[in-house]
mmCIF file of C-alpha atoms in Angstrom:
data_model
loop_
_atom_site.group_PDB
_atom_site.id
_atom_site.type_symbol
_atom_site.label_atom_id
_atom_site.label_comp_id
_atom_site.label_asym_id
_atom_site.label_seq_id
_atom_site.Cartn_x
_atom_site.Cartn_y
_atom_site.Cartn_z
ATOM 1 C CA MET I 224 -30.204 -41.003 -83.406
ATOM 2 C CA LYS I 225 -33.533 -39.199 -83.046
ATOM 3 C CA SER I 226 -35.826 -40.360 -80.255
ATOM 4 C CA ALA I 227 -38.644 -41.113 -82.716
ATOM 5 C CA VAL I 228 -36.371 -43.405 -84.756
ATOM 6 C CA ARG I 229 -35.151 -45.132 -81.586
ATOM 7 C CA VAL I 230 -38.767 -45.860 -80.599
ATOM 8 C CA GLN I 231 -39.528 -47.192 -84.093
ATOM 9 C CA LEU I 232 -36.534 -49.530 -84.106
ATOM 10 C CA SER I 233 -37.214 -50.729 -80.559
ATOM 11 C CA PHE I 234 -40.835 -51.576 -81.423
ATOM 12 C CA MET I 235 -39.654 -53.337 -84.584
ATOM 13 C CA MET I 236 -37.273 -55.518 -82.534
ATOM 14 C CA PHE I 237 -39.961 -56.210 -79.938
ATOM 15 C CA LEU I 238 -42.421 -57.488 -82.559
ATOM 16 C CA GLU I 239 -39.753 -59.390 -84.533
ATOM 17 C CA PHE I 240 -38.858 -61.611 -81.583
ATOM 18 C CA PHE I 241 -42.335 -61.654 -80.032
ATOM 19 C CA ILE I 242 -43.526 -63.318 -83.255
ATOM 20 C CA TRP I 243 -40.822 -65.996 -83.084
ATOM 21 C CA GLY I 244 -41.131 -66.640 -79.361
ATOM 22 C CA ALA I 245 -44.927 -66.817 -79.559
ATOM 23 C CA TRP I 246 -44.906 -70.222 -81.274
ATOM 24 C CA PHE I 247 -41.333 -71.536 -81.440
ATOM 25 C CA VAL I 248 -40.898 -72.368 -77.734
ATOM 26 C CA THR I 249 -44.009 -74.582 -77.672
ATOM 27 C CA LEU I 250 -43.622 -76.006 -81.188
ATOM 28 C CA GLY I 251 -42.547 -79.433 -79.944
ATOM 29 C CA THR I 252 -45.548 -79.723 -77.643
ATOM 30 C CA PHE I 253 -47.873 -78.511 -80.422
ATOM 31 C CA VAL I 254 -46.569 -81.170 -82.823
ATOM 32 C CA LEU I 255 -46.952 -83.960 -80.251
ATOM 33 C CA LYS I 256 -50.349 -82.938 -78.868
ATOM 34 C CA ASN I 257 -52.191 -81.034 -81.582
ATOM 35 C CA LEU I 258 -51.199 -82.951 -84.706
ATOM 36 C CA GLN I 259 -52.330 -86.500 -85.375
ATOM 37 C CA ASP I 260 -50.049 -89.558 -85.216
ATOM 38 C CA THR I 261 -46.824 -87.679 -84.420
ATOM 39 C CA ASN I 262 -43.714 -88.593 -82.446
ATOM 40 C CA ALA I 263 -40.296 -87.169 -81.562
ATOM 41 C CA ASN I 264 -39.064 -87.628 -85.132
ATOM 42 C CA GLN I 265 -41.683 -85.188 -86.414
ATOM 43 C CA VAL I 266 -40.653 -82.701 -83.721
ATOM 44 C CA SER I 267 -37.094 -82.752 -85.048
ATOM 45 C CA VAL I 268 -38.270 -82.385 -88.637
ATOM 46 C CA ALA I 269 -40.416 -79.390 -87.650
ATOM 47 C CA PHE I 270 -37.490 -77.646 -85.937
ATOM 48 C CA LEU I 271 -35.268 -78.505 -88.885
ATOM 49 C CA THR I 272 -37.099 -75.797 -90.827
ATOM 50 C CA GLN I 273 -35.027 -73.263 -88.855
ATOM 51 C CA SER I 274 -31.762 -74.658 -90.191
ATOM 52 C CA ILE I 275 -33.111 -74.820 -93.738
ATOM 53 C CA GLY I 276 -34.200 -71.198 -93.423
ATOM 54 C CA ALA I 277 -30.803 -70.233 -92.013
ATOM 55 C CA VAL I 278 -29.030 -71.789 -95.017
ATOM 56 C CA ILE I 279 -31.300 -70.104 -97.561
ATOM 57 C CA ALA I 280 -31.545 -66.748 -95.759
ATOM 58 C CA PRO I 281 -28.189 -65.290 -96.950
ATOM 59 C CA PHE I 282 -29.296 -65.643 -100.564
ATOM 60 C CA ILE I 283 -32.517 -63.711 -99.967
ATOM 61 C CA VAL I 284 -30.834 -60.924 -98.026
ATOM 62 C CA GLY I 285 -27.626 -60.895 -100.064
ATOM 63 C CA ILE I 286 -29.306 -60.807 -103.442
ATOM 64 C CA ILE I 287 -32.582 -58.920 -102.961
ATOM 65 C CA ALA I 288 -32.080 -56.543 -100.006
ATOM 66 C CA ASP I 289 -28.502 -55.605 -100.885
ATOM 67 C CA ARG I 290 -29.150 -54.953 -104.562
ATOM 68 C CA PHE I 291 -32.789 -54.484 -105.567
ATOM 69 C CA ILE I 292 -35.406 -53.553 -102.916
ATOM 70 C CA SER I 293 -35.249 -51.481 -99.740
ATOM 71 C CA ALA I 294 -34.915 -53.548 -96.572
ATOM 72 C CA GLN I 295 -38.005 -52.108 -94.841
ATOM 73 C CA VAL I 296 -40.177 -52.951 -97.869
ATOM 74 C CA ILE I 297 -38.982 -56.562 -97.957
ATOM 75 C CA LEU I 298 -39.468 -56.821 -94.182
ATOM 76 C CA GLY I 299 -43.046 -55.596 -94.476
ATOM 77 C CA ALA I 300 -43.920 -57.897 -97.367
ATOM 78 C CA ILE I 301 -42.447 -60.971 -95.652
ATOM 79 C CA HIS I 302 -44.343 -60.376 -92.415
ATOM 80 C CA LEU I 303 -47.648 -59.809 -94.216
ATOM 81 C CA ILE I 304 -47.236 -63.122 -96.030
ATOM 82 C CA GLY I 305 -46.013 -64.660 -92.774
ATOM 83 C CA ALA I 306 -49.180 -63.597 -90.964
ATOM 84 C CA ALA I 307 -51.287 -65.594 -93.421
ATOM 85 C CA LEU I 308 -49.013 -68.649 -93.134
ATOM 86 C CA LEU I 309 -49.023 -68.572 -89.313
ATOM 87 C CA TRP I 310 -52.812 -68.276 -89.215
ATOM 88 C CA THR I 311 -53.039 -71.254 -91.555
ATOM 89 C CA CYS I 312 -50.787 -73.291 -89.231
ATOM 90 C CA SER I 313 -53.045 -72.609 -86.246
ATOM 91 C CA GLY I 314 -55.890 -74.767 -87.478
ATOM 92 C CA MET I 315 -53.976 -77.716 -88.884
ATOM 93 C CA THR I 316 -54.306 -81.218 -87.421
ATOM 94 C CA SER I 317 -52.086 -83.199 -89.813
ATOM 95 C CA PHE I 318 -48.278 -83.024 -89.789
ATOM 96 C CA ASP I 319 -48.130 -83.737 -93.528
ATOM 97 C CA SER I 320 -50.073 -80.545 -94.263
ATOM 98 C CA PHE I 321 -48.524 -78.535 -91.405
ATOM 99 C CA TYR I 322 -44.874 -79.132 -92.303
ATOM 100 C CA PRO I 323 -44.735 -77.564 -95.812
ATOM 101 C CA VAL I 324 -46.509 -74.421 -94.579
ATOM 102 C CA LEU I 325 -44.080 -74.127 -91.641
ATOM 103 C CA LEU I 326 -41.120 -74.699 -93.976
ATOM 104 C CA VAL I 327 -42.201 -71.908 -96.319
ATOM 105 C CA TYR I 328 -42.723 -69.635 -93.324
ATOM 106 C CA MET I 329 -39.265 -70.258 -91.866
ATOM 107 C CA VAL I 330 -37.552 -69.790 -95.225
ATOM 108 C CA LEU I 331 -39.231 -66.372 -95.292
ATOM 109 C CA TYR I 332 -38.789 -65.513 -91.596
ATOM 110 C CA MET I 333 -35.107 -66.318 -91.075
ATOM 111 C CA PRO I 334 -33.910 -63.557 -93.464
ATOM 112 C CA THR I 335 -35.856 -61.001 -91.419
ATOM 113 C CA LEU I 336 -33.405 -61.501 -88.534
ATOM 114 C CA ALA I 337 -30.714 -59.960 -90.732
ATOM 115 C CA LEU I 338 -33.084 -57.350 -92.162
ATOM 116 C CA VAL I 339 -34.013 -55.851 -88.770
ATOM 117 C CA ASN I 340 -30.304 -55.629 -87.912
ATOM 118 C CA SER I 341 -29.536 -53.975 -91.238
ATOM 119 C CA ILE I 342 -32.320 -51.425 -90.821
ATOM 120 C CA SER I 343 -31.100 -50.638 -87.307
ATOM 121 C CA PHE I 344 -27.402 -50.326 -88.169
ATOM 122 C CA ARG I 345 -28.122 -47.920 -91.030
ATOM 123 C CA GLN I 346 -29.691 -45.437 -88.594
ATOM 124 C CA MET I 347 -26.819 -45.513 -86.097
ATOM 125 C CA SER I 348 -23.671 -43.438 -85.958
ATOM 126 C CA ASP I 349 -22.023 -45.820 -83.449
ATOM 127 C CA PRO I 350 -23.653 -49.305 -83.510
ATOM 128 C CA SER I 351 -21.275 -50.626 -80.838
ATOM 129 C CA LYS I 352 -22.873 -48.253 -78.324
ATOM 130 C CA GLU I 353 -26.411 -47.913 -79.703
ATOM 131 C CA PHE I 354 -27.400 -51.355 -81.001
ATOM 132 C CA SER I 355 -27.624 -53.232 -77.679
ATOM 133 C CA THR I 356 -30.187 -50.771 -76.307
ATOM 134 C CA ILE I 357 -32.354 -51.444 -79.369
ATOM 135 C CA ARG I 358 -31.786 -55.213 -79.568
ATOM 136 C CA VAL I 359 -32.729 -55.719 -75.910
ATOM 137 C CA PHE I 360 -36.371 -55.069 -76.849
ATOM 138 C CA GLY I 361 -36.263 -58.193 -78.985
ATOM 139 C CA THR I 362 -35.424 -60.290 -75.948
ATOM 140 C CA ILE I 363 -38.186 -58.523 -74.004
ATOM 141 C CA GLY I 364 -40.618 -59.421 -76.789
ATOM 142 C CA TRP I 365 -39.626 -63.107 -76.565
ATOM 143 C CA ILE I 366 -40.037 -63.032 -72.756
ATOM 144 C CA ILE I 367 -43.503 -61.457 -72.888
ATOM 145 C CA ALA I 368 -44.660 -63.985 -75.490
ATOM 146 C CA GLY I 369 -43.659 -66.849 -73.181
ATOM 147 C CA LEU I 370 -45.257 -65.246 -70.133
ATOM 148 C CA LEU I 371 -48.511 -64.709 -72.038
ATOM 149 C CA ILE I 372 -48.665 -68.354 -73.111
ATOM 150 C CA GLY I 373 -48.109 -69.452 -69.516
ATOM 151 C CA TRP I 374 -50.601 -66.946 -68.080
ATOM 152 C CA LEU I 375 -53.308 -67.981 -70.555
ATOM 153 C CA ASN I 376 -52.723 -71.704 -69.799
ATOM 154 C CA TRP I 377 -52.612 -72.641 -73.477
ATOM 155 C CA GLU I 378 -50.274 -75.567 -72.791
ATOM 156 C CA LYS I 379 -52.412 -76.971 -69.975
ATOM 157 C CA ASN I 380 -55.646 -76.481 -71.938
ATOM 158 C CA ASN I 381 -54.150 -78.023 -75.091
ATOM 159 C CA THR I 382 -54.971 -74.927 -77.138
ATOM 160 C CA LEU I 383 -51.520 -74.203 -78.542
ATOM 161 C CA GLY I 384 -53.011 -73.479 -81.950
ATOM 162 C CA LEU I 385 -53.739 -70.060 -80.448
ATOM 163 C CA THR I 386 -49.991 -69.374 -80.258
ATOM 164 C CA PHE I 387 -49.877 -69.277 -84.057
ATOM 165 C CA LYS I 388 -52.868 -66.924 -84.148
ATOM 166 C CA MET I 389 -51.166 -64.622 -81.641
ATOM 167 C CA ALA I 390 -47.994 -64.693 -83.738
ATOM 168 C CA ALA I 391 -50.038 -64.070 -86.898
ATOM 169 C CA GLY I 392 -51.587 -60.953 -85.370
ATOM 170 C CA ALA I 393 -48.168 -59.620 -84.363
ATOM 171 C CA SER I 394 -46.795 -60.447 -87.827
ATOM 172 C CA LEU I 395 -49.628 -58.520 -89.475
ATOM 173 C CA LEU I 396 -48.895 -55.552 -87.232
ATOM 174 C CA LEU I 397 -45.145 -55.630 -87.962
ATOM 175 C CA GLY I 398 -45.841 -56.073 -91.674
ATOM 176 C CA LEU I 399 -47.867 -52.868 -91.770
ATOM 177 C CA PHE I 400 -45.557 -51.026 -89.359
ATOM 178 C CA SER I 401 -42.480 -51.876 -91.447
ATOM 179 C CA PHE I 402 -43.593 -49.543 -94.236
ATOM 180 C CA THR I 403 -43.300 -46.625 -91.779
ATOM 181 C CA LEU I 404 -39.687 -47.463 -90.841
ATOM 182 C CA PRO I 405 -36.773 -45.303 -92.003
ATOM 183 C CA LYS I 406 -35.920 -45.914 -95.649
ATOM 184 C CA THR I 407 -33.103 -48.411 -96.068
ATOM 185 C CA PRO I 408 -32.287 -48.595 -99.793
ATOM 186 C CA PRO I 409 -29.897 -51.184 -101.306
ATOM 187 C CA LEU I 410 -26.215 -50.374 -100.881
ATOM 188 C CA LYS I 411 -24.911 -52.589 -103.698
ATOM 189 C CA LYS I 412 -27.342 -51.722 -106.454
ATOM 190 C CA GLY I 413 -25.874 -52.531 -109.860
ATOM 191 C CA THR I 414 -22.968 -54.602 -108.530
ATOM 192 C CA GLU I 415 -22.237 -58.193 -109.510
ATOM 193 C CA ILE I 416 -23.647 -60.996 -107.368
ATOM 194 C CA SER I 417 -21.022 -63.181 -105.678
ATOM 195 C CA VAL I 418 -22.137 -66.435 -104.054
ATOM 196 C CA LYS I 419 -18.936 -66.426 -101.968
ATOM 197 C CA GLU I 420 -19.794 -63.001 -100.613
ATOM 198 C CA ILE I 421 -23.439 -63.887 -99.902
ATOM 199 C CA LEU I 422 -22.530 -67.000 -97.907
ATOM 200 C CA GLY I 423 -19.642 -65.299 -96.150
ATOM 201 C CA LEU I 424 -17.198 -67.705 -97.769
ATOM 202 C CA ASP I 425 -14.714 -64.891 -98.303
ATOM 203 C CA ALA I 426 -13.980 -65.347 -94.597
ATOM 204 C CA ILE I 427 -13.029 -69.008 -95.012
ATOM 205 C CA ARG I 428 -9.388 -67.930 -95.016
ATOM 206 C CA MET I 429 -9.754 -67.326 -91.269
ATOM 207 C CA LEU I 430 -9.708 -71.097 -90.828
ATOM 208 C CA LYS I 431 -5.974 -70.984 -91.610
ATOM 209 C CA ASN I 432 -5.674 -69.737 -88.046
ATOM 210 C CA ARG I 433 -5.505 -72.970 -86.007
ATOM 211 C CA SER I 434 -7.113 -71.360 -82.975
ATOM 212 C CA TYR I 435 -10.023 -70.034 -84.995
ATOM 213 C CA LEU I 436 -10.437 -73.375 -86.764
ATOM 214 C CA LEU I 437 -10.816 -75.096 -83.382
ATOM 215 C CA PHE I 438 -13.339 -72.465 -82.274
ATOM 216 C CA PHE I 439 -15.230 -72.890 -85.542
ATOM 217 C CA LEU I 440 -15.434 -76.685 -85.178
ATOM 218 C CA ALA I 441 -16.427 -76.332 -81.504
ATOM 219 C CA SER I 442 -19.218 -73.956 -82.535
ATOM 220 C CA ILE I 443 -20.662 -76.543 -84.898
ATOM 221 C CA ALA I 444 -20.277 -79.342 -82.358
ATOM 222 C CA ILE I 445 -21.858 -77.450 -79.438
ATOM 223 C CA CYS I 446 -24.923 -76.686 -81.561
ATOM 224 C CA ILE I 447 -25.706 -80.423 -81.693
ATOM 225 C CA PRO I 448 -26.694 -80.607 -77.989
ATOM 226 C CA LEU I 449 -28.250 -77.142 -78.318
ATOM 227 C CA ALA I 450 -30.812 -78.664 -80.700
ATOM 228 C CA PHE I 451 -32.003 -80.984 -77.923
ATOM 229 C CA TYR I 452 -32.862 -77.926 -75.834
ATOM 230 C CA TYR I 453 -34.841 -76.199 -78.565
ATOM 231 C CA ASN I 454 -36.649 -79.358 -79.637
ATOM 232 C CA PHE I 455 -37.625 -81.008 -76.420
ATOM 233 C CA THR I 456 -37.422 -78.740 -73.373
ATOM 234 C CA ASN I 457 -41.056 -77.644 -73.618
ATOM 235 C CA PRO I 458 -42.438 -81.169 -74.258
ATOM 236 C CA PHE I 459 -40.228 -82.424 -71.382
ATOM 237 C CA LEU I 460 -41.437 -79.805 -68.904
ATOM 238 C CA ASN I 461 -45.076 -80.323 -69.851
ATOM 239 C CA GLU I 462 -44.780 -84.102 -69.717
ATOM 240 C CA ILE I 463 -43.372 -84.104 -66.178
ATOM 241 C CA GLY I 464 -46.100 -81.730 -65.004
ATOM 242 C CA MET I 465 -44.609 -78.216 -64.811
ATOM 243 C CA ASN I 466 -47.321 -75.545 -64.836
ATOM 244 C CA ALA I 467 -46.971 -72.715 -67.366
ATOM 245 C CA ALA I 468 -43.781 -74.237 -68.798
ATOM 246 C CA ALA I 469 -43.411 -71.650 -71.591
ATOM 247 C CA GLY I 470 -43.607 -68.862 -69.021
ATOM 248 C CA LYS I 471 -40.937 -70.537 -66.894
ATOM 249 C CA GLN I 472 -38.727 -70.929 -69.967
ATOM 250 C CA SER I 473 -38.775 -67.158 -70.418
ATOM 251 C CA PHE I 474 -36.572 -67.002 -67.287
ATOM 252 C CA GLY I 475 -33.809 -68.058 -69.659
ATOM 253 C CA GLN I 476 -34.197 -64.846 -71.643
ATOM 254 C CA VAL I 477 -34.272 -62.796 -68.420
ATOM 255 C CA SER I 478 -30.967 -64.468 -67.540
ATOM 256 C CA GLU I 479 -29.681 -63.651 -71.018
ATOM 257 C CA LEU I 480 -30.410 -59.960 -70.429
ATOM 258 C CA PHE I 481 -28.565 -59.975 -67.111
ATOM 259 C CA PHE I 482 -25.461 -61.740 -68.366
ATOM 260 C CA MET I 483 -25.368 -59.547 -71.469
ATOM 261 C CA LEU I 484 -24.987 -56.545 -69.153
ATOM 262 C CA VAL I 485 -22.226 -58.085 -67.006
ATOM 263 C CA MET I 486 -20.341 -59.753 -69.868
ATOM 264 C CA PRO I 487 -17.830 -56.905 -70.314
ATOM 265 C CA LEU I 488 -16.687 -57.371 -66.698
ATOM 266 C CA PHE I 489 -16.156 -61.115 -67.183
ATOM 267 C CA PHE I 490 -14.497 -60.623 -70.571
ATOM 268 C CA VAL I 491 -11.770 -58.361 -69.200
ATOM 269 C CA ARG I 492 -10.943 -60.767 -66.365
ATOM 270 C CA LEU I 493 -11.308 -64.142 -68.083
ATOM 271 C CA GLY I 494 -10.406 -63.693 -71.747
ATOM 272 C CA VAL I 495 -11.773 -65.562 -74.764
ATOM 273 C CA LYS I 496 -10.819 -69.148 -73.879
ATOM 274 C CA LYS I 497 -12.267 -69.147 -70.368
ATOM 275 C CA MET I 498 -15.409 -67.338 -71.492
ATOM 276 C CA LEU I 499 -16.046 -69.903 -74.237
ATOM 277 C CA ALA I 500 -15.266 -72.766 -71.854
ATOM 278 C CA LEU I 501 -17.687 -71.448 -69.221
ATOM 279 C CA GLY I 502 -20.383 -71.239 -71.883
ATOM 280 C CA MET I 503 -19.834 -74.898 -72.832
ATOM 281 C CA LEU I 504 -19.656 -75.971 -69.183
ATOM 282 C CA ALA I 505 -23.049 -74.337 -68.662
ATOM 283 C CA TRP I 506 -24.477 -76.606 -71.376
ATOM 284 C CA VAL I 507 -23.175 -79.666 -69.534
ATOM 285 C CA LEU I 508 -24.619 -78.487 -66.213
ATOM 286 C CA ARG I 509 -27.960 -77.558 -67.776
ATOM 287 C CA TYR I 510 -28.569 -81.020 -69.180
ATOM 288 C CA VAL I 511 -27.401 -82.756 -65.988
ATOM 289 C CA LEU I 512 -29.844 -80.606 -64.005
ATOM 290 C CA PHE I 513 -32.637 -81.548 -66.419
ATOM 291 C CA ALA I 514 -31.688 -85.246 -66.106
ATOM 292 C CA TYR I 515 -32.026 -85.224 -62.319
ATOM 293 C CA GLY I 516 -34.703 -82.544 -61.911
ATOM 294 C CA ASN I 517 -38.402 -83.076 -61.249
ATOM 295 C CA VAL I 518 -41.467 -81.068 -60.252
ATOM 296 C CA ASP I 519 -41.214 -82.207 -56.618
ATOM 297 C CA SER I 520 -38.085 -82.087 -54.437
ATOM 298 C CA ASN I 521 -35.738 -81.234 -57.319
ATOM 299 C CA TYR I 522 -37.875 -78.526 -58.928
ATOM 300 C CA TRP I 523 -35.029 -76.070 -58.333
ATOM 301 C CA MET I 524 -32.887 -78.075 -60.757
ATOM 302 C CA LEU I 525 -35.329 -77.451 -63.579
ATOM 303 C CA ILE I 526 -35.407 -73.713 -62.893
ATOM 304 C CA ALA I 527 -31.612 -73.585 -62.552
ATOM 305 C CA GLY I 528 -31.229 -75.399 -65.869
ATOM 306 C CA ILE I 529 -33.469 -72.831 -67.560
ATOM 307 C CA VAL I 530 -31.722 -69.855 -65.937
ATOM 308 C CA LEU I 531 -28.347 -71.139 -67.162
ATOM 309 C CA HIS I 532 -29.439 -70.050 -70.641
ATOM 310 C CA GLY I 533 -27.841 -66.663 -70.060
ATOM 311 C CA ILE I 534 -24.394 -68.189 -69.596
ATOM 312 C CA CYS I 535 -24.961 -70.830 -72.288
ATOM 313 C CA TYR I 536 -25.830 -68.270 -74.929
ATOM 314 C CA ASP I 537 -23.951 -65.124 -73.967
ATOM 315 C CA PHE I 538 -20.659 -66.657 -72.845
ATOM 316 C CA PHE I 539 -20.313 -68.892 -75.895
ATOM 317 C CA PHE I 540 -22.185 -67.326 -78.814
ATOM 318 C CA VAL I 541 -21.749 -63.633 -78.037
ATOM 319 C CA THR I 542 -18.101 -64.172 -77.056
ATOM 320 C CA GLY I 543 -17.656 -66.105 -80.294
ATOM 321 C CA GLN I 544 -19.092 -63.215 -82.303
ATOM 322 C CA ILE I 545 -16.695 -60.804 -80.586
ATOM 323 C CA TYR I 546 -13.753 -63.169 -81.161
ATOM 324 C CA THR I 547 -14.688 -63.525 -84.826
ATOM 325 C CA ASP I 548 -15.000 -59.776 -85.255
ATOM 326 C CA LYS I 549 -11.583 -59.267 -83.632
ATOM 327 C CA LEU I 550 -9.802 -61.702 -85.945
ATOM 328 C CA ALA I 551 -11.620 -60.891 -89.173
ATOM 329 C CA GLY I 552 -10.287 -57.410 -89.837
ATOM 330 C CA GLU I 553 -12.312 -54.620 -91.439
ATOM 331 C CA GLU I 554 -12.556 -56.231 -94.861
ATOM 332 C CA PHE I 555 -14.178 -59.476 -93.752
ATOM 333 C CA LYS I 556 -16.203 -58.581 -90.627
ATOM 334 C CA SER I 557 -19.632 -59.062 -92.244
ATOM 335 C CA SER I 558 -18.563 -62.111 -94.233
ATOM 336 C CA ALA I 559 -17.099 -63.742 -91.132
ATOM 337 C CA GLN I 560 -20.275 -63.284 -89.071
ATOM 338 C CA GLY I 561 -22.347 -64.700 -91.924
ATOM 339 C CA PHE I 562 -19.998 -67.671 -92.210
ATOM 340 C CA VAL I 563 -20.309 -68.501 -88.498
ATOM 341 C CA THR I 564 -24.098 -68.160 -88.581
ATOM 342 C CA LEU I 565 -24.315 -70.510 -91.551
ATOM 343 C CA ALA I 566 -22.123 -73.059 -89.759
ATOM 344 C CA THR I 567 -23.898 -72.936 -86.391
ATOM 345 C CA TYR I 568 -27.584 -72.339 -87.063
ATOM 346 C CA GLY I 569 -27.247 -74.040 -90.422
ATOM 347 C CA VAL I 570 -24.879 -77.018 -90.207
ATOM 348 C CA GLY I 571 -24.506 -77.559 -86.436
ATOM 349 C CA MET I 572 -28.152 -77.338 -85.478
ATOM 350 C CA LEU I 573 -29.192 -79.231 -88.599
ATOM 351 C CA ILE I 574 -27.140 -82.202 -87.364
ATOM 352 C CA GLY I 575 -28.602 -81.776 -83.877
ATOM 353 C CA PHE I 576 -32.166 -81.634 -85.147
ATOM 354 C CA LEU I 577 -31.637 -84.766 -87.232
ATOM 355 C CA ILE I 578 -30.242 -86.903 -84.411
ATOM 356 C CA SER I 579 -32.243 -85.613 -81.429
ATOM 357 C CA GLY I 580 -35.621 -86.855 -82.664
ATOM 358 C CA PRO I 581 -34.636 -90.507 -83.183
ATOM 359 C CA ILE I 582 -32.765 -90.506 -79.843
ATOM 360 C CA VAL I 583 -35.775 -89.178 -77.917
ATOM 361 C CA GLU I 584 -38.097 -91.580 -79.739
ATOM 362 C CA SER I 585 -35.855 -94.519 -78.785
ATOM 363 C CA TYR I 586 -36.281 -93.574 -75.098
ATOM 364 C CA LYS I 587 -40.082 -93.612 -75.291
ATOM 365 C CA THR I 588 -41.834 -95.532 -72.496
ATOM 366 C CA SER I 589 -45.410 -96.578 -71.811
ATOM 367 C CA GLY I 590 -45.876 -93.508 -69.615
ATOM 368 C CA GLY I 591 -43.951 -90.959 -71.695
ATOM 369 C CA HIS I 592 -40.148 -90.837 -72.022
ATOM 370 C CA ASP I 593 -37.039 -91.721 -70.020
ATOM 371 C CA TRP I 594 -35.919 -88.110 -69.766
ATOM 372 C CA HIS I 595 -33.075 -88.965 -67.384
ATOM 373 C CA GLY I 596 -31.390 -91.040 -70.085
ATOM 374 C CA ILE I 597 -32.255 -88.573 -72.835
ATOM 375 C CA TRP I 598 -30.712 -85.490 -71.185
ATOM 376 C CA LEU I 599 -27.486 -87.265 -70.267
ATOM 377 C CA ILE I 600 -26.752 -87.707 -74.009
ATOM 378 C CA PRO I 601 -26.476 -83.983 -74.906
ATOM 379 C CA ALA I 602 -24.687 -83.479 -71.562
ATOM 380 C CA GLY I 603 -22.105 -86.040 -72.659
ATOM 381 C CA ILE I 604 -21.714 -84.478 -76.121
ATOM 382 C CA ALA I 605 -21.198 -81.029 -74.620
ATOM 383 C CA ALA I 606 -18.694 -82.441 -72.098
ATOM 384 C CA VAL I 607 -16.602 -84.042 -74.854
ATOM 385 C CA VAL I 608 -16.588 -80.779 -76.833
ATOM 386 C CA LEU I 609 -15.550 -78.882 -73.694
ATOM 387 C CA VAL I 610 -12.655 -81.223 -72.858
ATOM 388 C CA LEU I 611 -11.293 -81.207 -76.418
ATOM 389 C CA PHE I 612 -11.630 -77.429 -76.590
ATOM 390 C CA MET I 613 -9.738 -76.920 -73.319
ATOM 391 C CA LEU I 614 -6.947 -79.253 -74.429
ATOM 392 C CA LEU I 615 -6.490 -77.904 -77.944
ATOM 393 C CA PHE I 616 -7.553 -74.247 -78.056
ATOM 394 C CA THR I 617 -5.127 -71.385 -77.531
ATOM 395 C CA ASP I 618 -6.242 -67.775 -77.828
ATOM 396 C CA LYS I 619 -3.929 -66.339 -80.463
ATOM 397 C CA ALA I 620 -5.829 -63.230 -81.365
ATOM 398 C CA THR I 621 -2.800 -61.643 -82.960
ATOM 399 C CA GLU I 622 -2.159 -64.549 -85.310
ATOM 400 C CA LYS I 623 -2.606 -63.615 -88.967
ATOM 401 C CA THR I 624 -5.563 -65.153 -90.767
ATOM 402 C CA ALA I 625 -4.539 -64.565 -94.337
#
């Protein structure tokens, strides 16, 4: 790959995830503090837009980008429209008007996660060696967005509407920049459209493998407590008095970078089952630390819970992607990854988003929330998933899936 193309792709990844991280981390706090007459239920509904976008995204990418219009053109158009939608969100004070705009934005944004990958892969001769060095700039973008929000004290000053304006500016920049990216024309132009292919349902035959079926169900189940983290970590940290909470949360992405680098060493020594189990155990520990942490003597628990993100994400989700790729075979690699994404970010987190809001609202007190009781619930869910997984799962990578 030419150096100029590498720089282009790295900057694309940086902006792609800077845009998301600029407003998504503090969304719960924005809904509760900047919009009128809102509660935890509205927070869940707002985050639910991600799952809706994840379900619809394969259709947009599978139909349009694969068959009709070049990926970089679609990416540019989406981010230009997205800039206008994000700017509109910044000044809203009513949830009823805010929600439909956010929903439209997420339905448009979620497909871009696949588009930036597609554009990158098409420029690489060996994605297994080259992609990680490009994708890492996305994580850096997310980290810098969080640090900026913390440094500018937007949470403390109750000016989180500015996060959407910052994201809108970055979206405008990426929208214009996208038209300079390497041309990525459709690969399936003129071919018939298959809904099974678009949704990755061709890979459903992998569920005949009992081990993979258990992994698949565990992936859905573990995303239920994951939704609690996305929805309510930032409101929780701000409510208990942590300064620059969004900046502190970026430590989780720093941890993700570190564990991504050392994962190969763990993988060789531990294998799939232990790696997945450690990822789930980290979820249990994270929520227990949040339940007992505070901004005084147990401040370290809060930081430790955030830093565990690297193990939570890398050891479970990245290992799961590798495991899926290993079992799928050449014919169904793409379909299998799409199928897992639909199940986790679509079905699993959708369930989590739906139940987390009412649970948090039921623990509301006169002075805020009973966070101790709240965090023990996702800890318990993750613990049950972990125990069942350890009892039932066997790594049979050589078992036939069709």
